[in-house]
PDB file of C-alpha atoms and ligand atoms in Angstrom:
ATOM      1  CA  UNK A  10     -34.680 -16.609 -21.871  1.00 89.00           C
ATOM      2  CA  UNK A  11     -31.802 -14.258 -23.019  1.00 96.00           C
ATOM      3  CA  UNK A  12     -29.138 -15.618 -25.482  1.00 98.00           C
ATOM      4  CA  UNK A  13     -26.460 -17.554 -24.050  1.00 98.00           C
ATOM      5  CA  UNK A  14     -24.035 -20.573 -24.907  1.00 98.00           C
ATOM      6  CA  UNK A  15     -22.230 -22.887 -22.304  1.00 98.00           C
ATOM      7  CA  UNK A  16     -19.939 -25.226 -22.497  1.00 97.00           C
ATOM      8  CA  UNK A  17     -18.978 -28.635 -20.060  1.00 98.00           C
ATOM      9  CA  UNK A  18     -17.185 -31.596 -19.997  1.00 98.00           C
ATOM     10  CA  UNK A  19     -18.241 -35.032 -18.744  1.00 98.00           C
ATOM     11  CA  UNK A  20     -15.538 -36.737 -17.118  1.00 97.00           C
ATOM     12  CA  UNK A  21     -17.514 -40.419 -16.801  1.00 97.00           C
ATOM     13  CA  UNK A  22     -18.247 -40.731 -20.408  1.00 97.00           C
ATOM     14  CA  UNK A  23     -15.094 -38.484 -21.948  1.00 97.00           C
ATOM     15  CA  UNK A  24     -16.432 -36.104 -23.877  1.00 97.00           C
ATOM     16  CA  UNK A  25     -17.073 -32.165 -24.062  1.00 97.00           C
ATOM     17  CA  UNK A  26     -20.140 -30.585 -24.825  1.00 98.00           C
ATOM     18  CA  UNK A  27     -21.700 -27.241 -25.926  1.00 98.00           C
ATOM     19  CA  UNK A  28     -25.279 -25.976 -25.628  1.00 98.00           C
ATOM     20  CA  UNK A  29     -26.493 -22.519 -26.972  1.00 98.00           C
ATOM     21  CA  UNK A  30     -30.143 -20.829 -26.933  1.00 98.00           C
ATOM     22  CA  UNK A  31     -30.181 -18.553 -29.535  1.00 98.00           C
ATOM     23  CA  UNK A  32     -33.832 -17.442 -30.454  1.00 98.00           C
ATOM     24  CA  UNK A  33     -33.652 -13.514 -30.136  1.00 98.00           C
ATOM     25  CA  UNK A  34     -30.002 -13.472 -32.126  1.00 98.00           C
ATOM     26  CA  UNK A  35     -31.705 -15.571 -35.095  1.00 98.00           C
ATOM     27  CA  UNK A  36     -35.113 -13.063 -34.786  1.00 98.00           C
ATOM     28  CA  UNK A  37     -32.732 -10.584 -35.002  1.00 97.00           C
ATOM     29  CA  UNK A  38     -30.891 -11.553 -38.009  1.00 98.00           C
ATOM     30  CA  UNK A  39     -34.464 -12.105 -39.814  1.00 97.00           C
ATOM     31  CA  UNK A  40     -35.815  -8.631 -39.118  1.00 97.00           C
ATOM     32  CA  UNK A  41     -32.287  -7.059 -40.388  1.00 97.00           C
ATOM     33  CA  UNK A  42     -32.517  -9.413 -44.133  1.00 97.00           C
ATOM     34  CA  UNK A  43     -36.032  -9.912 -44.258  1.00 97.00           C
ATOM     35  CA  UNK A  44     -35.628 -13.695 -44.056  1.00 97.00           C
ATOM     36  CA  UNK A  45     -38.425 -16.074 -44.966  1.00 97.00           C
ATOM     37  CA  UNK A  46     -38.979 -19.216 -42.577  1.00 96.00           C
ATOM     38  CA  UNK A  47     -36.780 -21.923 -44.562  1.00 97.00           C
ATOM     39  CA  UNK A  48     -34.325 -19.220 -44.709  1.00 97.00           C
ATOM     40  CA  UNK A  49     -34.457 -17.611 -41.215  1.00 98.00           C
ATOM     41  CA  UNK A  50     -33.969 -22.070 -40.225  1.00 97.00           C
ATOM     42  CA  UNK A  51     -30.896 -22.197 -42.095  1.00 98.00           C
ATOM     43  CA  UNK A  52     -28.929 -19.312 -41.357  1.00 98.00           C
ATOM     44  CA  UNK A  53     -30.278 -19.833 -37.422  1.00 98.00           C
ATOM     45  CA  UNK A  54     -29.365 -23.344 -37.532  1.00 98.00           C
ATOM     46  CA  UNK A  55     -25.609 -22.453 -39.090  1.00 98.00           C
ATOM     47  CA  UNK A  56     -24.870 -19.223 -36.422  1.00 98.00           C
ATOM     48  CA  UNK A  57     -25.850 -21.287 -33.597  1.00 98.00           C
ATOM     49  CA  UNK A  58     -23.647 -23.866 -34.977  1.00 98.00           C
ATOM     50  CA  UNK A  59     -20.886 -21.406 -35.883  1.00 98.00           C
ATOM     51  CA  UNK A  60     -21.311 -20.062 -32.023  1.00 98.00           C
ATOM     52  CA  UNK A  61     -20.237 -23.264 -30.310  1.00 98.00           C
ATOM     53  CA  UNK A  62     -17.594 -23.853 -32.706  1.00 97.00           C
ATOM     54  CA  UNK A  63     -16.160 -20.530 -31.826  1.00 96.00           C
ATOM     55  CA  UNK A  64     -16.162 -20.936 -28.644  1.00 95.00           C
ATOM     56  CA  UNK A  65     -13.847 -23.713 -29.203  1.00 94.00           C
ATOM     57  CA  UNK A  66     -11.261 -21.312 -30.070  1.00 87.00           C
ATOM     58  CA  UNK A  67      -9.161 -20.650 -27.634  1.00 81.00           C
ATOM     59  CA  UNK A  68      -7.435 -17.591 -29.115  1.00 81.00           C
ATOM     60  CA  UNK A  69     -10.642 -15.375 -30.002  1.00 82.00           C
ATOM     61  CA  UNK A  70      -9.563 -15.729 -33.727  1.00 89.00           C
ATOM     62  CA  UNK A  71     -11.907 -13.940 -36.377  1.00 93.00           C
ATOM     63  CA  UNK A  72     -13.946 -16.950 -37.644  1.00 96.00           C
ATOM     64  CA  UNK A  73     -15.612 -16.808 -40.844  1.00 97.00           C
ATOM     65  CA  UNK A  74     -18.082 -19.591 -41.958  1.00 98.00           C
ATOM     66  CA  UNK A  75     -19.154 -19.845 -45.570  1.00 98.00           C
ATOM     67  CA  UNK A  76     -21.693 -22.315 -46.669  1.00 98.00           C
ATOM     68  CA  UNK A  77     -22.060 -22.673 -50.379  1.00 97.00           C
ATOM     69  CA  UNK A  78     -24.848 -25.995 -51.587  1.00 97.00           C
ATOM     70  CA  UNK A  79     -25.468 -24.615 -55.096  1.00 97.00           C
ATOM     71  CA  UNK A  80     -29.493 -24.230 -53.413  1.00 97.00           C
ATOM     72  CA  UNK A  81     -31.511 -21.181 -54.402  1.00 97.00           C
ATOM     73  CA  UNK A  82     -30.268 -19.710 -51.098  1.00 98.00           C
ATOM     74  CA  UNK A  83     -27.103 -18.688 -52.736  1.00 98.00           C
ATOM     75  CA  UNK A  84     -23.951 -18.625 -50.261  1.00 98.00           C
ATOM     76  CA  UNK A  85     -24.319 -17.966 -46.769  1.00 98.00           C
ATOM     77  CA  UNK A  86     -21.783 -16.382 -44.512  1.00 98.00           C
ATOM     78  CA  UNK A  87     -21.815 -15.598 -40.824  1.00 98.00           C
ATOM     79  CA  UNK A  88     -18.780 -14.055 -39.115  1.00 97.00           C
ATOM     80  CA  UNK A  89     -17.421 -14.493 -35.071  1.00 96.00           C
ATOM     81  CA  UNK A  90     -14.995 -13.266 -33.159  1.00 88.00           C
ATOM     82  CA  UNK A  91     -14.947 -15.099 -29.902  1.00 87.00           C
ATOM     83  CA  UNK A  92     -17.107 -12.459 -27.557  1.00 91.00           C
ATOM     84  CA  UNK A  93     -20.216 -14.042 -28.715  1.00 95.00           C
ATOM     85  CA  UNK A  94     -20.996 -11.570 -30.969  1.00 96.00           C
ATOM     86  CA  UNK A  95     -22.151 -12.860 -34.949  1.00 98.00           C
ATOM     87  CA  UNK A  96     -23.006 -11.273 -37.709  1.00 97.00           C
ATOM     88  CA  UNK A  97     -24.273 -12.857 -41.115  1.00 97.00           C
ATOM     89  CA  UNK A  98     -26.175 -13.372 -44.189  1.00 98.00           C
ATOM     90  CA  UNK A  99     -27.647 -15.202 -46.995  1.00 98.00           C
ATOM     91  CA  UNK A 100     -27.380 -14.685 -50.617  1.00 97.00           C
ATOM     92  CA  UNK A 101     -31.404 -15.016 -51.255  1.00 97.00           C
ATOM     93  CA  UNK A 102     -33.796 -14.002 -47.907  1.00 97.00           C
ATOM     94  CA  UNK A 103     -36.706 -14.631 -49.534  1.00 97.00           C
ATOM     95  CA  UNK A 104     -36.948 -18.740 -49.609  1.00 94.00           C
ATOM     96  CA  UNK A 105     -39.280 -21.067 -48.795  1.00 92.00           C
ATOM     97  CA  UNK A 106     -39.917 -24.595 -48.658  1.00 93.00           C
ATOM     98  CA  UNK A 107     -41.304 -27.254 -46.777  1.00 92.00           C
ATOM     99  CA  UNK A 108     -41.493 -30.988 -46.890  1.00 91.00           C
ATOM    100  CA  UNK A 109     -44.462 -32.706 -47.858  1.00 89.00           C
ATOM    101  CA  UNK A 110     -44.299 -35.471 -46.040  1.00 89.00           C
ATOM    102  CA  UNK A 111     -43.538 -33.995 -42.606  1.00 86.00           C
ATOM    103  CA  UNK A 112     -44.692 -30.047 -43.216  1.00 84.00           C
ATOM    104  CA  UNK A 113     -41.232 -29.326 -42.030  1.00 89.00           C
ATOM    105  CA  UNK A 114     -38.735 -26.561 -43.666  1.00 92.00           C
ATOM    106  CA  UNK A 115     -36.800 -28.046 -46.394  1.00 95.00           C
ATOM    107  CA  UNK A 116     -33.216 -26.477 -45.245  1.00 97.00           C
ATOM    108  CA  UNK A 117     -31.339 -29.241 -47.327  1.00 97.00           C
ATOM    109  CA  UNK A 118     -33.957 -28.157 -50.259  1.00 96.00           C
ATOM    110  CA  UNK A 119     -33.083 -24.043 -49.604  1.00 97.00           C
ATOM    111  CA  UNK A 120     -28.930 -25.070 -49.343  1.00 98.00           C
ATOM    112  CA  UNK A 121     -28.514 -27.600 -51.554  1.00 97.00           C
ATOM    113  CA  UNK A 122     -25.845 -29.873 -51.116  1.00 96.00           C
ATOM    114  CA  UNK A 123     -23.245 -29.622 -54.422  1.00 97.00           C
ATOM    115  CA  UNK A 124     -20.769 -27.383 -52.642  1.00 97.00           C
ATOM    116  CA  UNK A 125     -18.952 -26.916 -49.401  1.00 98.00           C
ATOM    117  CA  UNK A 126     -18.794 -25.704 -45.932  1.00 98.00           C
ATOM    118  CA  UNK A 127     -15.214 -23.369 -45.438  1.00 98.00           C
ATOM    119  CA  UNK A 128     -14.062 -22.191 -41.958  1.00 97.00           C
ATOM    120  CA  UNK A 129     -11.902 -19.528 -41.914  1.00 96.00           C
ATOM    121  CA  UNK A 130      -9.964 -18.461 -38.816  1.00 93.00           C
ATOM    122  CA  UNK A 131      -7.956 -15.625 -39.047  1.00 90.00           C
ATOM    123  CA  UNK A 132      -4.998 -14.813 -36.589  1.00 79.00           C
ATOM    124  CA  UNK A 133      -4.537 -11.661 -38.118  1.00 76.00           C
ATOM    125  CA  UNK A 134      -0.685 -12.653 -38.221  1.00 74.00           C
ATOM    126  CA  UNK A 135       0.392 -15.405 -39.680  1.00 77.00           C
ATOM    127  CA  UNK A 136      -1.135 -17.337 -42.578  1.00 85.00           C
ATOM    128  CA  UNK A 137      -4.894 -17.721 -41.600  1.00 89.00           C
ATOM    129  CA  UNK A 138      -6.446 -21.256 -40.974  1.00 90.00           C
ATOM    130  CA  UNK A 139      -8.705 -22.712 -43.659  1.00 93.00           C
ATOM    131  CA  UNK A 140     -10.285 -26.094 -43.867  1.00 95.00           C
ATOM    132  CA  UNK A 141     -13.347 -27.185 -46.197  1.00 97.00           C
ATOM    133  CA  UNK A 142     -14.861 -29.853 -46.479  1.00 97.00           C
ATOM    134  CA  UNK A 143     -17.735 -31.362 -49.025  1.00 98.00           C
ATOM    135  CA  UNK A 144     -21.668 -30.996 -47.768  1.00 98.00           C
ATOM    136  CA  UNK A 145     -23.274 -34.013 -46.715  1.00 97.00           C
ATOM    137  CA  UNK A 146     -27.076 -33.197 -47.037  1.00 97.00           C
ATOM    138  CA  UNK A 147     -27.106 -28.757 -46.448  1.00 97.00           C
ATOM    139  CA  UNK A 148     -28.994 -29.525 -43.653  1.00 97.00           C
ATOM    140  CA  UNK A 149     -26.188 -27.624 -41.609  1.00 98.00           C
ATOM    141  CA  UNK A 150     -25.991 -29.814 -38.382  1.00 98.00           C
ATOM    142  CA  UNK A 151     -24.979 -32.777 -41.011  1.00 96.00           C
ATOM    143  CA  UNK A 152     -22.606 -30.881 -42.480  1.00 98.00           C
ATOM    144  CA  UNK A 153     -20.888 -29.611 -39.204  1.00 98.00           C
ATOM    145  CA  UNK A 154     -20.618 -33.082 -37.949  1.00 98.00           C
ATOM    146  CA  UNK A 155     -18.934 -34.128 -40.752  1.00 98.00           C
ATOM    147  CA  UNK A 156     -16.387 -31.132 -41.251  1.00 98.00           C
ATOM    148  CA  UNK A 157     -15.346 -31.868 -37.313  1.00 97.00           C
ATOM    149  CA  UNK A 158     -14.646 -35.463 -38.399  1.00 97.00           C
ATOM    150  CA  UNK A 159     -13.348 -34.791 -41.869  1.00 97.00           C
ATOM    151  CA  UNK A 160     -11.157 -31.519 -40.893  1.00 93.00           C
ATOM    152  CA  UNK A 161     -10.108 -32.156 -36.735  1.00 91.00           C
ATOM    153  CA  UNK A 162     -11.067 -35.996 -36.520  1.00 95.00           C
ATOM    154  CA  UNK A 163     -13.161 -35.026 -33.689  1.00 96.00           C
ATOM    155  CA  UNK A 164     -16.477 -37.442 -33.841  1.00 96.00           C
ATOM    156  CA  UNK A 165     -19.320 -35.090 -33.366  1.00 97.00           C
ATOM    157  CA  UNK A 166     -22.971 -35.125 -32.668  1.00 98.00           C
ATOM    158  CA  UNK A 167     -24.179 -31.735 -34.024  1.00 98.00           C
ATOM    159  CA  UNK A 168     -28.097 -30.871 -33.323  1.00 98.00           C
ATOM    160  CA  UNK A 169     -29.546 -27.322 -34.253  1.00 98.00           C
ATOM    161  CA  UNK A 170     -32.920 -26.284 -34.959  1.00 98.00           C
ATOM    162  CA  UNK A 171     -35.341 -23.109 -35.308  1.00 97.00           C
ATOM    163  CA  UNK A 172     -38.726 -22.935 -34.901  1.00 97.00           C
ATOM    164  CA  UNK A 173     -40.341 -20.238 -36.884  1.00 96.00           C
ATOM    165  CA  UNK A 174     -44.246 -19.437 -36.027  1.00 93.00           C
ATOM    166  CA  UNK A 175     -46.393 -18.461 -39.271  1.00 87.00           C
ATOM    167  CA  UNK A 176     -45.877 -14.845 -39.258  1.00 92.00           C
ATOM    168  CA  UNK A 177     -42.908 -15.403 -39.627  1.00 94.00           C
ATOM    169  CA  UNK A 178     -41.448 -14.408 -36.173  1.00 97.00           C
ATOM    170  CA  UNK A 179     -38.219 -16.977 -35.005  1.00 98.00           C
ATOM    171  CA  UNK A 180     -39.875 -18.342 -32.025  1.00 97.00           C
ATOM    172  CA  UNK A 181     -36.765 -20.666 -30.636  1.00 98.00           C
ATOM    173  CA  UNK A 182     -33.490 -21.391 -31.902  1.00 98.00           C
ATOM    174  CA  UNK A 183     -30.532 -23.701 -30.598  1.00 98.00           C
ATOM    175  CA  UNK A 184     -28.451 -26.215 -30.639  1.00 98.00           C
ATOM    176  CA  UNK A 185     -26.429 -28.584 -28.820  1.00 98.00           C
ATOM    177  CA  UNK A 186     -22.594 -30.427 -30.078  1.00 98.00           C
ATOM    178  CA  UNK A 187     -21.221 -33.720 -28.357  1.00 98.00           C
ATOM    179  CA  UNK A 188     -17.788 -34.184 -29.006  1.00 98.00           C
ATOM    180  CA  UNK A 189     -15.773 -37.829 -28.230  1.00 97.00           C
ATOM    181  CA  UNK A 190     -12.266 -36.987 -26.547  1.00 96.00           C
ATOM    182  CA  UNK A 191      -9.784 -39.067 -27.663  1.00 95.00           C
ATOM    183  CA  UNK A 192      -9.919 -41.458 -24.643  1.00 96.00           C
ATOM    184  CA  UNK A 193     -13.953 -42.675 -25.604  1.00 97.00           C
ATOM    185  CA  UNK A 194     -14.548 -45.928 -25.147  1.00 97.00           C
ATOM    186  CA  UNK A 195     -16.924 -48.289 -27.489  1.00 96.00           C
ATOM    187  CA  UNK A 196     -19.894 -48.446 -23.962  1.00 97.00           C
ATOM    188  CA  UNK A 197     -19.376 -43.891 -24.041  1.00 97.00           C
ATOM    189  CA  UNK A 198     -20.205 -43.946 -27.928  1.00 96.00           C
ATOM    190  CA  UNK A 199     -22.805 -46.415 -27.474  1.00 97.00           C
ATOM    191  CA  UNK A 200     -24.389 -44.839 -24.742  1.00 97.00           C
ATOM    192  CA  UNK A 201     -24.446 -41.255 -26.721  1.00 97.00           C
ATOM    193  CA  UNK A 202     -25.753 -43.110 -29.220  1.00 97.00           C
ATOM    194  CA  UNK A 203     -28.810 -44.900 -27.103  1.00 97.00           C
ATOM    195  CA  UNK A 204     -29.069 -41.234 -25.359  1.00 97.00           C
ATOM    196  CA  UNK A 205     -29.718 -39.172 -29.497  1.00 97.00           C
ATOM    197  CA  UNK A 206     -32.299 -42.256 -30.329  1.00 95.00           C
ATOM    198  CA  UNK A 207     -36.005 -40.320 -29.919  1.00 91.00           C
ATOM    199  CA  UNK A 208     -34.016 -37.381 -28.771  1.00 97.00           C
ATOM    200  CA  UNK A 209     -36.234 -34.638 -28.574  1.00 97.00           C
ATOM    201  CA  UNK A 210     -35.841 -31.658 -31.688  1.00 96.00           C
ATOM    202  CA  UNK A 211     -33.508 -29.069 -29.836  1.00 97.00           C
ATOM    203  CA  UNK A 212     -35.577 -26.699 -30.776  1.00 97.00           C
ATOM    204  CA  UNK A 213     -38.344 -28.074 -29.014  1.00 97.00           C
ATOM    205  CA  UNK A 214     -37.276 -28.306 -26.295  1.00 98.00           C
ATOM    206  CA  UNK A 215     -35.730 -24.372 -26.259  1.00 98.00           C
ATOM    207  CA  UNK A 216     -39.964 -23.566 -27.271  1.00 97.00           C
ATOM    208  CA  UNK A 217     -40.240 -25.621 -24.141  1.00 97.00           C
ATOM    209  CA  UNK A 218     -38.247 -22.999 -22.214  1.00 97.00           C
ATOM    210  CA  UNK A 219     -35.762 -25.605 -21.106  1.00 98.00           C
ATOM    211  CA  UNK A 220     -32.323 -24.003 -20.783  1.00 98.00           C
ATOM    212  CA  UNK A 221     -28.930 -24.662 -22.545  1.00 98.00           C
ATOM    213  CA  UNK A 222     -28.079 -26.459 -19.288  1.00 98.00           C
ATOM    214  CA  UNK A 223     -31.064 -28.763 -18.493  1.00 98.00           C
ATOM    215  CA  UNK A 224     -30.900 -29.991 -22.339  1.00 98.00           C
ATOM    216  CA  UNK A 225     -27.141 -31.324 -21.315  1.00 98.00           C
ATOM    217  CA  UNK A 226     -28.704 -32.467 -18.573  1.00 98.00           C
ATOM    218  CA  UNK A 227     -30.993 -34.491 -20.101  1.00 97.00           C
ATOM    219  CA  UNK A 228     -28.320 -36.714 -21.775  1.00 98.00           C
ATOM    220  CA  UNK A 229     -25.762 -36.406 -19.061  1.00 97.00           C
ATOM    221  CA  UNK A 230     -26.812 -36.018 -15.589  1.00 96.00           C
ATOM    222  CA  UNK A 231     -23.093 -35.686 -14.045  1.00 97.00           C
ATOM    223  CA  UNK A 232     -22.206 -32.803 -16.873  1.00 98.00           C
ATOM    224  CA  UNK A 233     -19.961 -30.579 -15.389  1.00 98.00           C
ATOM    225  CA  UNK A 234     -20.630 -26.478 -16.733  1.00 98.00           C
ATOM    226  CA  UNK A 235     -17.132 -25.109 -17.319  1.00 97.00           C
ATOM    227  CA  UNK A 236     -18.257 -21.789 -18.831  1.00 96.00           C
ATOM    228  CA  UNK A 237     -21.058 -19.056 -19.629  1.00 97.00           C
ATOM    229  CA  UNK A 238     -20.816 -16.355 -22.083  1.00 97.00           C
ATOM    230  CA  UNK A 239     -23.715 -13.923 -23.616  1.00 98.00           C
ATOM    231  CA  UNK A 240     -24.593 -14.049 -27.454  1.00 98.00           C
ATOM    232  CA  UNK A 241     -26.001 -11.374 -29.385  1.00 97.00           C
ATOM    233  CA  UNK A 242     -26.370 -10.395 -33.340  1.00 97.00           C
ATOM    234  CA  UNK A 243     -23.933  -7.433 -33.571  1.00 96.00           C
ATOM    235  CA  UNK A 244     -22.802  -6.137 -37.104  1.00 95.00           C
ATOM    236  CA  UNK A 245     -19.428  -3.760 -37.010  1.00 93.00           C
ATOM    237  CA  UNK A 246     -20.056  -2.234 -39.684  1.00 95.00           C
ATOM    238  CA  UNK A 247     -19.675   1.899 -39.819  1.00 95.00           C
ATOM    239  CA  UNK A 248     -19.902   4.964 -42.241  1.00 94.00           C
ATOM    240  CA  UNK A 249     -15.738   5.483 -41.353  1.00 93.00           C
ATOM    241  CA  UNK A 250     -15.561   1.494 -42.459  1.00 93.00           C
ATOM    242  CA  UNK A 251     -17.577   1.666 -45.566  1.00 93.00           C
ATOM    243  CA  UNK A 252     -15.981   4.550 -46.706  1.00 92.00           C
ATOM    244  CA  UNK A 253     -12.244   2.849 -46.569  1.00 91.00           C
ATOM    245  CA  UNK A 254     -14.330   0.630 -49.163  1.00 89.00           C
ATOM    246  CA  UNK A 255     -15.377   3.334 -50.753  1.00 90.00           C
ATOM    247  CA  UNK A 256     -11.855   4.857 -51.475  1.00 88.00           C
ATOM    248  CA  UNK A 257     -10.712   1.330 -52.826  1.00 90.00           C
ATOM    249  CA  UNK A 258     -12.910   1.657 -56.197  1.00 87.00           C
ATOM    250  CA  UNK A 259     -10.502   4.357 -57.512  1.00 85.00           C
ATOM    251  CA  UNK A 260     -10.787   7.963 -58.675  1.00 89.00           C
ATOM    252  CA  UNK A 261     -12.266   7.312 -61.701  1.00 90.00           C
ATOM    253  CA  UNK A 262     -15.284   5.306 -60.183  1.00 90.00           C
ATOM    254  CA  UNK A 263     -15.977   8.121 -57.604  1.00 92.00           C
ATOM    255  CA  UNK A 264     -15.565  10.828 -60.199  1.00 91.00           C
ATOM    256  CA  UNK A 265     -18.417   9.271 -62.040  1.00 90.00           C
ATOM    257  CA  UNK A 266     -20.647   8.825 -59.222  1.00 90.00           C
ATOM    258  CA  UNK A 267     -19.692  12.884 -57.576  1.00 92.00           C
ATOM    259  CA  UNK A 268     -21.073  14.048 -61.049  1.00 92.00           C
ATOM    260  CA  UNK A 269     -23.595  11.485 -62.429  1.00 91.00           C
ATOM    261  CA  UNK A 270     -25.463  10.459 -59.137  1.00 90.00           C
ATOM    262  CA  UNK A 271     -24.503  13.356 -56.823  1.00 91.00           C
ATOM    263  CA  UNK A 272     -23.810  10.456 -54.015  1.00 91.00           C
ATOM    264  CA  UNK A 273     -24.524   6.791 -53.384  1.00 92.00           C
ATOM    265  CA  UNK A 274     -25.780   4.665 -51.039  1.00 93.00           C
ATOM    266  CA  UNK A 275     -23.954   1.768 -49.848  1.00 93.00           C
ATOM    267  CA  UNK A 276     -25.657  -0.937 -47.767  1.00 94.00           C
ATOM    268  CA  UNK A 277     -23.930  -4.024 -45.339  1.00 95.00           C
ATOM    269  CA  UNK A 278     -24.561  -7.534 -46.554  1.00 93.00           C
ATOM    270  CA  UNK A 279     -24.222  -8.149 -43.078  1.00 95.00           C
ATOM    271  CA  UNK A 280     -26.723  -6.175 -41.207  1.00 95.00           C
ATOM    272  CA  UNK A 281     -28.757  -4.733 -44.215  1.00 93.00           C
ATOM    273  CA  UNK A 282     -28.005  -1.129 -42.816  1.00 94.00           C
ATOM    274  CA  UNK A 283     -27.584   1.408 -45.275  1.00 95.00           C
ATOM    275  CA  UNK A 284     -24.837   4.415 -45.307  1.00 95.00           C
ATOM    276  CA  UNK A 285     -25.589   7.971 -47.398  1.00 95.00           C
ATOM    277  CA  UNK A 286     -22.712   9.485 -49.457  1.00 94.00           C
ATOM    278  CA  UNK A 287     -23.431  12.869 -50.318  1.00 94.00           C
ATOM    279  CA  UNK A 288     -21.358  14.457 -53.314  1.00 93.00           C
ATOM    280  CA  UNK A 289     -19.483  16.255 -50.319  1.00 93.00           C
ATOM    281  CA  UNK A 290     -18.514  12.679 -48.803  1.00 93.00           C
ATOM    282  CA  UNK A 291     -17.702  11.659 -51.939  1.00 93.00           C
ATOM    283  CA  UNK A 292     -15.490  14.776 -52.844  1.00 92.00           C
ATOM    284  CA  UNK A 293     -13.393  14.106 -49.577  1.00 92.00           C
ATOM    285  CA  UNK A 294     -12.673  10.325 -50.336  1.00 91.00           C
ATOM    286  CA  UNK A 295     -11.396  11.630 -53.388  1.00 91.00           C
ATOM    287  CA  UNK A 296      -9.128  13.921 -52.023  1.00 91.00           C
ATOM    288  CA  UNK A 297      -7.761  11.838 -49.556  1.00 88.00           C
ATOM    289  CA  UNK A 298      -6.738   9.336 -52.188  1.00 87.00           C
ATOM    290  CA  UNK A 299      -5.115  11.918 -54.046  1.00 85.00           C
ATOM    291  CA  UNK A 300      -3.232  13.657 -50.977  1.00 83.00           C
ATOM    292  CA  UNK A 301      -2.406   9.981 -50.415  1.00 74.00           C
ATOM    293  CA  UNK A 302      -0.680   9.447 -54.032  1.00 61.00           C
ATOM    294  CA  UNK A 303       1.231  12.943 -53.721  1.00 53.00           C
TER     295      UNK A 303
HETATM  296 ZN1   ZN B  18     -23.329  -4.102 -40.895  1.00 65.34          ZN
END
């Protein structure tokens, strides 16, 4: 099953609902950072969560997610831009924990929960949007519910999950939101409520094969599919990009790295791809800036 999101509405018990599958994405992003399980879980469960809230926005705003728990994870970032393309990262790939009890990934344990989740959405005009809120528990789907409540006073249900086989490999990923409209009634919260008792682990049922659709389905059988759009880990990151970074050290900076280490290499925290500076590259940055101060 190829990535994809959707998004519905269910008129009989008002409320609108997303659904995402996002297994090869969240692969993706642990073959490009060398993620561990726990932390290949939490960054999958955070971009599929940070995919259906961007497609909430209606004006394809740049939407940046930062999720900081205090956790030996560090901070973790992933970036959208409403064509269901995401890119992202986290501080410390190489975490691992499980529970004892249950044998399951310790997320909360690799996030911590002393910090905050921050959404960013950028307009690129006026004064971007920016709403945080404390974590509940770092176990990401927690956490999103709350900042929907806390920051847009929509009442949420937020699932996400990854499964991750023992080599490693991401072997499902994805994630489903309920959200109340304002006309819910007490029987449509009580009914969601019945509906997430013994609810199957999303990701489960994504290992199953079942689709973005047919989990809807399985809470709401009158859901009504309002839209369909692709997903795919994309970093736009470029040597022309990295060297406008480049040119913003200064003079000085470059100067020392033209004669001390002939060159440098520069590499993406979002994609882990790495860019070559020769001396020659170098040289040219440096001109430019000074043609630029003339
Ligand atoms: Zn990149």
């Amino acid at each position: 099953m190829k990535d994809y999101l959707v998004r519905g509405l269910v008129n009989s018990k008002n409320c609108r609902v997303f659904a995402c599958s996002t297994t090869h994405l969240v692969d993706e992003a642990r073959k490009h950072h060398g993620l561990w399980p726990t932390a290949s879980a939490a960054l999958g469960r955070m971009m599929s969560a940070s995919l259906m809230m961007d497609a909430m926005n209606k004006n394809n705003e740049k939407q940046t997610i930062t999720i900081n728990g205090g956790g030996p994870i560090g901070t973790m970032m992933t970036v959208c831009q409403g064509n269901g393309k995401i890119k992202g990262f986290v501080g410390n790939p190489e975490v691992h924990y499980t529970y004892n009890d249950t044998g399951h990934l310790a997320v909360g344990v690799a996030v911590g929960k002393e910090g905050t989740l921050q959404v960013i959405r950028d307009m690129g005009l006026k004064e971007p949007f920016c709403g945080t809120v404390p974590l509940q528990t770092g176990e990401i789907g927690d956490d999103f519910s709350y900042y929907f409540m806390a920051s847009e006073q929509t009442p949420s249900v937020v699932s996400v999950g990854v499964l991750v086989e023992e080599t490693n490999e991401v072997i499902a990923s994805g994630g489903f939101i309920i959200q109340l409209l304002p006309e819910a009634t007490e029987e449509d919260i009580s009914y969601i409520e019945d509906k997430m008792k013994d609810f199957p682990p999303i990701s489960s049922l994504i290992h199953e094969g079942k689709t973005p659709e047919e989990v809807l389905k399985m809470i709401f059988e009158d859901v009504e599919i309002t839209e369909t759009r692709d997903l795919f880990f994309e970093c736009d990151c470029s040597k022309e990009k990295m060297s406008n970074a480049l040119s913003t050290i200064g003079v000085k900076e470059l100067e020392d790295m033209i004669n001390e280490d002939h060159g440098c290499e520069i590499t993406c925290q979002f994609c882990n791809n790495k860019y070559q500076f020769s001396e020659e590259d170098l040289k040219n940055i440096v001109d430019k800036i000074k043609h630029g101060q003339d």
